[in-house]
Coordinates of N, CA and C in Angstrom, one line a residue:
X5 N 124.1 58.8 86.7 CA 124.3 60.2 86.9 C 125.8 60.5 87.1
X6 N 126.3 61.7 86.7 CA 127.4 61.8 86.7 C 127.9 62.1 88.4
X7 N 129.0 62.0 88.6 CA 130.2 62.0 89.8 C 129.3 63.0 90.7
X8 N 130.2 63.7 89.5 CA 130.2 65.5 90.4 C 128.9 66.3 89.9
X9 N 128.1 66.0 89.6 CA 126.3 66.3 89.3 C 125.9 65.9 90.6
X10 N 125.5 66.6 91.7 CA 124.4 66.2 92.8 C 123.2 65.9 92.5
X11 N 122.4 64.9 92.7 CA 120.8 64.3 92.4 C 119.7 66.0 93.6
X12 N 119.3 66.0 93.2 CA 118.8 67.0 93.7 C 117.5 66.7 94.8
X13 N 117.8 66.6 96.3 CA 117.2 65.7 97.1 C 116.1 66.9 97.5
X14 N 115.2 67.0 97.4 CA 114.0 67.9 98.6 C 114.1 67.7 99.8
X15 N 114.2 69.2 101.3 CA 114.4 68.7 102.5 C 113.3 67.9 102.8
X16 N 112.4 67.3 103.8 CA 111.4 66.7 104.1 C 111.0 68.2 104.5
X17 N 109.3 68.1 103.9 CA 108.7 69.5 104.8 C 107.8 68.9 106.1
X18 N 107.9 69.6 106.5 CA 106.5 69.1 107.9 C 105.7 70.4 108.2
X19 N 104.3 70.0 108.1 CA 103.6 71.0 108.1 C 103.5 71.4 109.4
X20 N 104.2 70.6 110.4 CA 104.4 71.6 111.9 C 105.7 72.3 111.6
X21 N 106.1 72.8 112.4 CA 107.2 73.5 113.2 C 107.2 75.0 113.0
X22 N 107.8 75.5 112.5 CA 107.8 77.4 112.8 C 106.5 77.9 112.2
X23 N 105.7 77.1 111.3 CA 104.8 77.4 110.6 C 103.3 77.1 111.5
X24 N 103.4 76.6 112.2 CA 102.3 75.5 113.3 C 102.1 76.5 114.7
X25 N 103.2 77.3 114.9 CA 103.1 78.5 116.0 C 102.3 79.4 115.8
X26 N 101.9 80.0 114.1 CA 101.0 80.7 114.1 C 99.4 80.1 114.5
X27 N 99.6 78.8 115.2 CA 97.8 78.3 115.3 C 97.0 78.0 114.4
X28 N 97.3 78.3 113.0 CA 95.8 77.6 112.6 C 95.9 76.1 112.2
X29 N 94.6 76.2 111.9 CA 94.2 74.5 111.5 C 95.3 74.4 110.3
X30 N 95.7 72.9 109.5 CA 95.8 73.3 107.9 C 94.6 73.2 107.0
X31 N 93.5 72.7 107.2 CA 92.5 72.6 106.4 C 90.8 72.6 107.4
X32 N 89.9 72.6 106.3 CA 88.5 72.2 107.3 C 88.2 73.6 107.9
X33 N 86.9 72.7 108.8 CA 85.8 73.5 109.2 C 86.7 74.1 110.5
X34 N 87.6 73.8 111.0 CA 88.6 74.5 112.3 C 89.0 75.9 111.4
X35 N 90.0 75.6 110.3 CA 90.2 76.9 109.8 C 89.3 77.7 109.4
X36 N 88.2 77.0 108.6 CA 87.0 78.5 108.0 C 86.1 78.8 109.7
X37 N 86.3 78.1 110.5 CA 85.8 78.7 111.9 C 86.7 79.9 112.2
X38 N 88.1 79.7 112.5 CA 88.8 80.5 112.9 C 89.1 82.1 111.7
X39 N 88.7 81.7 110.9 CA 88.5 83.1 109.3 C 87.5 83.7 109.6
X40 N 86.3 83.0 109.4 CA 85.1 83.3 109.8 C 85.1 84.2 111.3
X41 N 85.2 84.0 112.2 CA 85.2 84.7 113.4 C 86.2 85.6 113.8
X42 N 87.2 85.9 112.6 CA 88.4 87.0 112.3 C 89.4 86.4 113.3
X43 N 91.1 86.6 112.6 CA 92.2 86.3 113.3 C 92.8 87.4 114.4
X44 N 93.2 86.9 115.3 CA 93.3 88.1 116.4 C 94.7 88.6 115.7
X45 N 94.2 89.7 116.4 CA 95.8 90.8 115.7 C 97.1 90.2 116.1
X46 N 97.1 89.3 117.0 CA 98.5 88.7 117.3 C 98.7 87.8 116.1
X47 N 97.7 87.6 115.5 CA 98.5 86.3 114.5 C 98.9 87.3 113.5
X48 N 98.9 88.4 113.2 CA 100.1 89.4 112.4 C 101.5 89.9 112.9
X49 N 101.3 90.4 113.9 CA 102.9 90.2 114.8 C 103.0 88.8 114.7
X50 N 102.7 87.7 114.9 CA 103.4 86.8 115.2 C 103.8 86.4 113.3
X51 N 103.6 86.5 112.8 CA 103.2 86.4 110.9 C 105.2 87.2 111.1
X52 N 104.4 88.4 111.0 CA 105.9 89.3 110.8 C 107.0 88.8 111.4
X53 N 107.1 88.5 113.0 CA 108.2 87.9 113.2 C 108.7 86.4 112.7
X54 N 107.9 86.1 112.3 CA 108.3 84.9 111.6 C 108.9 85.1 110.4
X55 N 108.6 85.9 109.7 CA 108.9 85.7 108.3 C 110.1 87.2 108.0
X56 N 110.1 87.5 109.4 CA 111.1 89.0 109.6 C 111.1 89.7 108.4
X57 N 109.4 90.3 108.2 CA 109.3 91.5 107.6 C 108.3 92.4 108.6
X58 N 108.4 93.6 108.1 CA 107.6 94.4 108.8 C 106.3 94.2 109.3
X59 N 105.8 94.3 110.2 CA 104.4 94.2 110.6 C 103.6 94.9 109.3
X60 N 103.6 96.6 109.5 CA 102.8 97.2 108.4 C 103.0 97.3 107.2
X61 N 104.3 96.7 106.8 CA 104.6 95.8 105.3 C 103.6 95.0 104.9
X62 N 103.5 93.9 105.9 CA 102.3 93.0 105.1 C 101.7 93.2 105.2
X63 N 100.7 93.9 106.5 CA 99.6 95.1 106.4 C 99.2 95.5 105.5
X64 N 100.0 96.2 104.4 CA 99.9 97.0 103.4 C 99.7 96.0 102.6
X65 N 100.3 94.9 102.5 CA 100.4 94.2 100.8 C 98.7 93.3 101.1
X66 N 98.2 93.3 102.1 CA 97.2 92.9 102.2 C 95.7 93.7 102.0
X67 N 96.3 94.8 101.4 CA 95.2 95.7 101.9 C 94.6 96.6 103.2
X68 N 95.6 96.3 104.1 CA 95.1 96.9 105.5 C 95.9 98.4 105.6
X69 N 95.4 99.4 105.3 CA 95.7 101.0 105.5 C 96.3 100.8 106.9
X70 N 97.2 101.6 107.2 CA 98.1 102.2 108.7 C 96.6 102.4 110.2
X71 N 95.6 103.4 109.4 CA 94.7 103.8 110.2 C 93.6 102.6 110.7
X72 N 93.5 101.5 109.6 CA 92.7 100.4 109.5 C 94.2 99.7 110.6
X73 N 94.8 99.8 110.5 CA 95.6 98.7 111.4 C 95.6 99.6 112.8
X74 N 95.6 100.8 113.0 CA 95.4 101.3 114.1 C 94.3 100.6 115.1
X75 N 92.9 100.7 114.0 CA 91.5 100.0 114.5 C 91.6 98.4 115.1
X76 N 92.1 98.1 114.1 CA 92.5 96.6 114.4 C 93.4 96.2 115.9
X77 N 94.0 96.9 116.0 CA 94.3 96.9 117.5 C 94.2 96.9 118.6
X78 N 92.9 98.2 118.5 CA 92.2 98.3 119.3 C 91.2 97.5 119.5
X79 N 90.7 96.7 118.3 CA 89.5 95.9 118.3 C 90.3 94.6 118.7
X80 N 91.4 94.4 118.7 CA 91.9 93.3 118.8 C 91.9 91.8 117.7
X81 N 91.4 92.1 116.6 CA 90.2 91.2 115.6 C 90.4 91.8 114.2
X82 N 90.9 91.1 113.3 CA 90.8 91.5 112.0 C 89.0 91.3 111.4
X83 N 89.1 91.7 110.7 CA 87.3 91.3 109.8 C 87.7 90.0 109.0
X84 N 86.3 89.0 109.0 CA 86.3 87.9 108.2 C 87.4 88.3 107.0
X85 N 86.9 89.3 105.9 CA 87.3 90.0 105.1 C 89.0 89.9 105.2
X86 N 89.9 90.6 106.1 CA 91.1 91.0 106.4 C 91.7 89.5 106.7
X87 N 90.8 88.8 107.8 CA 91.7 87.4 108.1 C 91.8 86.2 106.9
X88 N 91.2 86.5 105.7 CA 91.4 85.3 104.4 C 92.1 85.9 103.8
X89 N 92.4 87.2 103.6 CA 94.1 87.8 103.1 C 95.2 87.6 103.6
X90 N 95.0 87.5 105.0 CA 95.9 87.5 105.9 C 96.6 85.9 105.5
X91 N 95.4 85.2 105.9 CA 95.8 83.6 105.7 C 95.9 83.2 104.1
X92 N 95.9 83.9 103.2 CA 96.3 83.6 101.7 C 97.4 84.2 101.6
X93 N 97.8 85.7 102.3 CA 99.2 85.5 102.4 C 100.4 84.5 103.0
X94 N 99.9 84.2 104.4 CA 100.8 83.2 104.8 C 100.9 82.0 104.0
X95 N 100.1 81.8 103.4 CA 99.8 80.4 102.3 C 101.0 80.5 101.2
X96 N 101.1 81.9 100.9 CA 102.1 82.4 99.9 C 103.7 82.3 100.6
X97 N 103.3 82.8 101.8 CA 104.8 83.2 102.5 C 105.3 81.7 102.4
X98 N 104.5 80.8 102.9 CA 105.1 79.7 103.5 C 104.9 78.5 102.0
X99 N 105.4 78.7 101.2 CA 104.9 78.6 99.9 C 106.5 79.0 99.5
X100 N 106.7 80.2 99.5 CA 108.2 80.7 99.1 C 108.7 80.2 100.1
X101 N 108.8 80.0 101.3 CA 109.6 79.2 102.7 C 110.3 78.0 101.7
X102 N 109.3 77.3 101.1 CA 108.9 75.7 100.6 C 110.5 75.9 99.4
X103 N 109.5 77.1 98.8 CA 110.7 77.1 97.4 C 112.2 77.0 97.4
X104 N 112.1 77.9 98.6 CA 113.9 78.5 99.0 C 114.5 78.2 99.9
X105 N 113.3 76.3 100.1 CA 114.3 75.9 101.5 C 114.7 76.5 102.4
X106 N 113.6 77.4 102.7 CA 114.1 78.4 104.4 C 114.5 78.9 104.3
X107 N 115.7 79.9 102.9 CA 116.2 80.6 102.8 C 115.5 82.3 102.6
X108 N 115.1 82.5 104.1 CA 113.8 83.9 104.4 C 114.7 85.1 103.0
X109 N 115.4 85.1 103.4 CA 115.9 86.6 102.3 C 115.3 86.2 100.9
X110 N 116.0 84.9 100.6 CA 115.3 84.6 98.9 C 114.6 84.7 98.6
X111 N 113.3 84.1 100.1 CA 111.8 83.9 100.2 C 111.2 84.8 99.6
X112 N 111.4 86.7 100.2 CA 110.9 87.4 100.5 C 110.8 88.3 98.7

């Protein structure tokens, strides 16, 4: 390889650390438990501050209306329905994390 050509190294990923705060399992009957029985509304604030986009941003890209996120708050509990979008987005988020090496703006 030449001199001044860098070999192009991947960081090491670890499926803990900023990604592992949101709680869920990575795979199995823990995670379709925790889908299945809906994700509490905190794992969306905690989603947005992680990935420093809007709360009702990804709300929206998920399908969750303003009025439907009102409900959800009060209920404290997303629907089966709402929490496998929710966790197919984070799959995506942390997916582009992967791509852009951490780099959240590029991510986004």
């Amino acid at each position: 390889m030449l001199a001044f050509i860098e070999e192009y190294q991947p960081g090491a990923v670890s499926p803990a650390g900023r990604w592992a705060s949101l709680g869920l399992p990575d795979l199995g009957l823990g995670l379709y438990e925790r889908i299945r029985e809906g994700l509490p509304f905190t794992f969306l604030s905690q989603l947005a501050n992680l990935v420093e986009i809007d709360m009702r941003l990804l709300s929206k890209s998920v399908g969750i209306s303003p009025s439907m996120l009102s409900r959800r708050v009060k209920a404290g509990r997303f629907t089966k329905a709402e929490s496998d979008r929710l966790y197919l987005l984070t799959k995506v988020l942390h997916a582009a994390n992967d791509l852009f090496e951490g780099d959240k703006k590029s991510g986004q």
